[in-house]
One Martini backbone bead per residue (centre of mass of N, CA, C, O) as a GRO file, in nm:
protein
   82
    1GLY     BB    1   0.331  -0.815  -0.476
    2ALA     BB    2   0.205  -0.566  -0.665
    3MET     BB    3   0.281  -0.211  -0.759
    4GLU     BB    4   0.114   0.118  -0.818
    5PRO     BB    5   0.110   0.435  -0.871
    6ILE     BB    6  -0.124   0.692  -0.761
    7GLU     BB    7  -0.253   0.985  -0.906
    8ASP     BB    8  -0.345   1.288  -0.912
    9ARG     BB    9  -0.413   1.572  -1.103
   10ASN     BB   10  -0.118   1.692  -0.979
   11GLY     BB   11   0.092   1.435  -0.942
   12VAL     BB   12   0.018   1.303  -0.672
   13VAL     BB   13   0.082   1.056  -0.459
   14VAL     BB   14  -0.203   0.869  -0.297
   15GLY     BB   15  -0.116   0.570  -0.387
   16PHE     BB   16  -0.176   0.207  -0.431
   17GLY     BB   17  -0.178  -0.035  -0.655
   18ILE     BB   18  -0.250  -0.378  -0.578
   19ARG     BB   19  -0.124  -0.706  -0.510
   20CYS     BB   20  -0.170  -0.953  -0.326
   21ALA     BB   21   0.057  -1.166  -0.171
   22GLY     BB   22  -0.156  -1.405  -0.135
   23CYS     BB   23  -0.401  -1.374  -0.392
   24ARG     BB   24  -0.375  -1.127  -0.617
   25SER     BB   25  -0.567  -0.918  -0.552
   26ALA     BB   26  -0.714  -0.620  -0.591
   27SER     BB   27  -0.600  -0.296  -0.456
   28PHE     BB   28  -0.586  -0.017  -0.209
   29LEU     BB   29  -0.339   0.229  -0.093
   30ALA     BB   30  -0.359   0.489   0.112
   31LEU     BB   31  -0.217   0.800   0.166
   32GLU     BB   32  -0.102   1.017   0.355
   33PRO     BB   33  -0.348   1.274   0.404
   34TYR     BB   34  -0.569   1.123   0.278
   35ASP     BB   35  -0.927   1.083   0.304
   36CYS     BB   36  -0.903   0.714   0.298
   37PRO     BB   37  -0.994   0.488   0.475
   38PRO     BB   38  -0.743   0.338   0.503
   39MET     BB   39  -0.402   0.437   0.603
   40TRP     BB   40  -0.071   0.524   0.493
   41ARG     BB   41   0.277   0.558   0.564
   42LEU     BB   42   0.560   0.706   0.445
   43VAL     BB   43   0.876   0.617   0.554
   44SER     BB   44   1.017   0.530   0.273
   45GLY     BB   45   1.098   0.652  -0.024
   46ASP     BB   46   0.973   0.652  -0.360
   47PRO     BB   47   0.653   0.658  -0.483
   48ARG     BB   48   0.759   0.619  -0.794
   49LYS     BB   49   0.934   0.372  -0.644
   50PRO     BB   50   0.821   0.085  -0.516
   51GLU     BB   51   1.107  -0.060  -0.455
   52THR     BB   52   1.154   0.171  -0.202
   53VAL     BB   53   0.908   0.114  -0.021
   54THR     BB   54   0.786   0.212   0.308
   55LEU     BB   55   0.526   0.107   0.526
   56SER     BB   56   0.268   0.238   0.754
   57PRO     BB   57   0.132  -0.003   0.846
   58SER     BB   58   0.024  -0.282   0.813
   59VAL     BB   59  -0.106  -0.537   0.597
   60PHE     BB   60  -0.460  -0.639   0.596
   61HIS     BB   61  -0.639  -0.901   0.430
   62THR     BB   62  -0.937  -0.925   0.523
   63LYS     BB   63  -1.202  -1.141   0.545
   64GLU     BB   64  -1.429  -0.930   0.621
   65ARG     BB   65  -1.338  -0.780   0.323
   66GLY     BB   66  -1.264  -1.034   0.116
   67GLY     BB   67  -1.009  -1.162   0.195
   68CYS     BB   68  -0.730  -1.394   0.276
   69GLY     BB   69  -0.540  -1.295   0.547
   70TRP     BB   70  -0.310  -1.139   0.479
   71HIS     BB   71  -0.001  -1.045   0.670
   72GLY     BB   72   0.203  -0.738   0.648
   73TYR     BB   73   0.490  -0.584   0.499
   74LEU     BB   74   0.642  -0.294   0.355
   75ARG     BB   75   0.994  -0.337   0.258
   76ALA     BB   76   1.163  -0.206   0.023
   77GLY     BB   77   0.939  -0.345  -0.185
   78VAL     BB   78   0.880  -0.584   0.024
   79TRP     BB   79   0.691  -0.853   0.110
   80VAL     BB   80   0.627  -0.920   0.464
   81PRO     BB   81   0.543  -1.149   0.669
   82CYS     BB   82   0.421  -1.210   1.002
   0.00000   0.00000   0.00000
């Protein structure tokens, strides 16, 4: 899936607009510490360079929330299925 950094009005990256690696539908991954659950932690990389980013925990595009069921990790900018 593809991803793009989303900044607040102060230029701080608060999350990523993504395309699900499974079904390509659009979604948003909020970064800690912004209060927008669920949230992900930037483990490594530069948030302005998505190809370098590793996030935790895993990303689960749950069917209960209208997703396709894809489940995996973002590791150094690469979506890796579980």
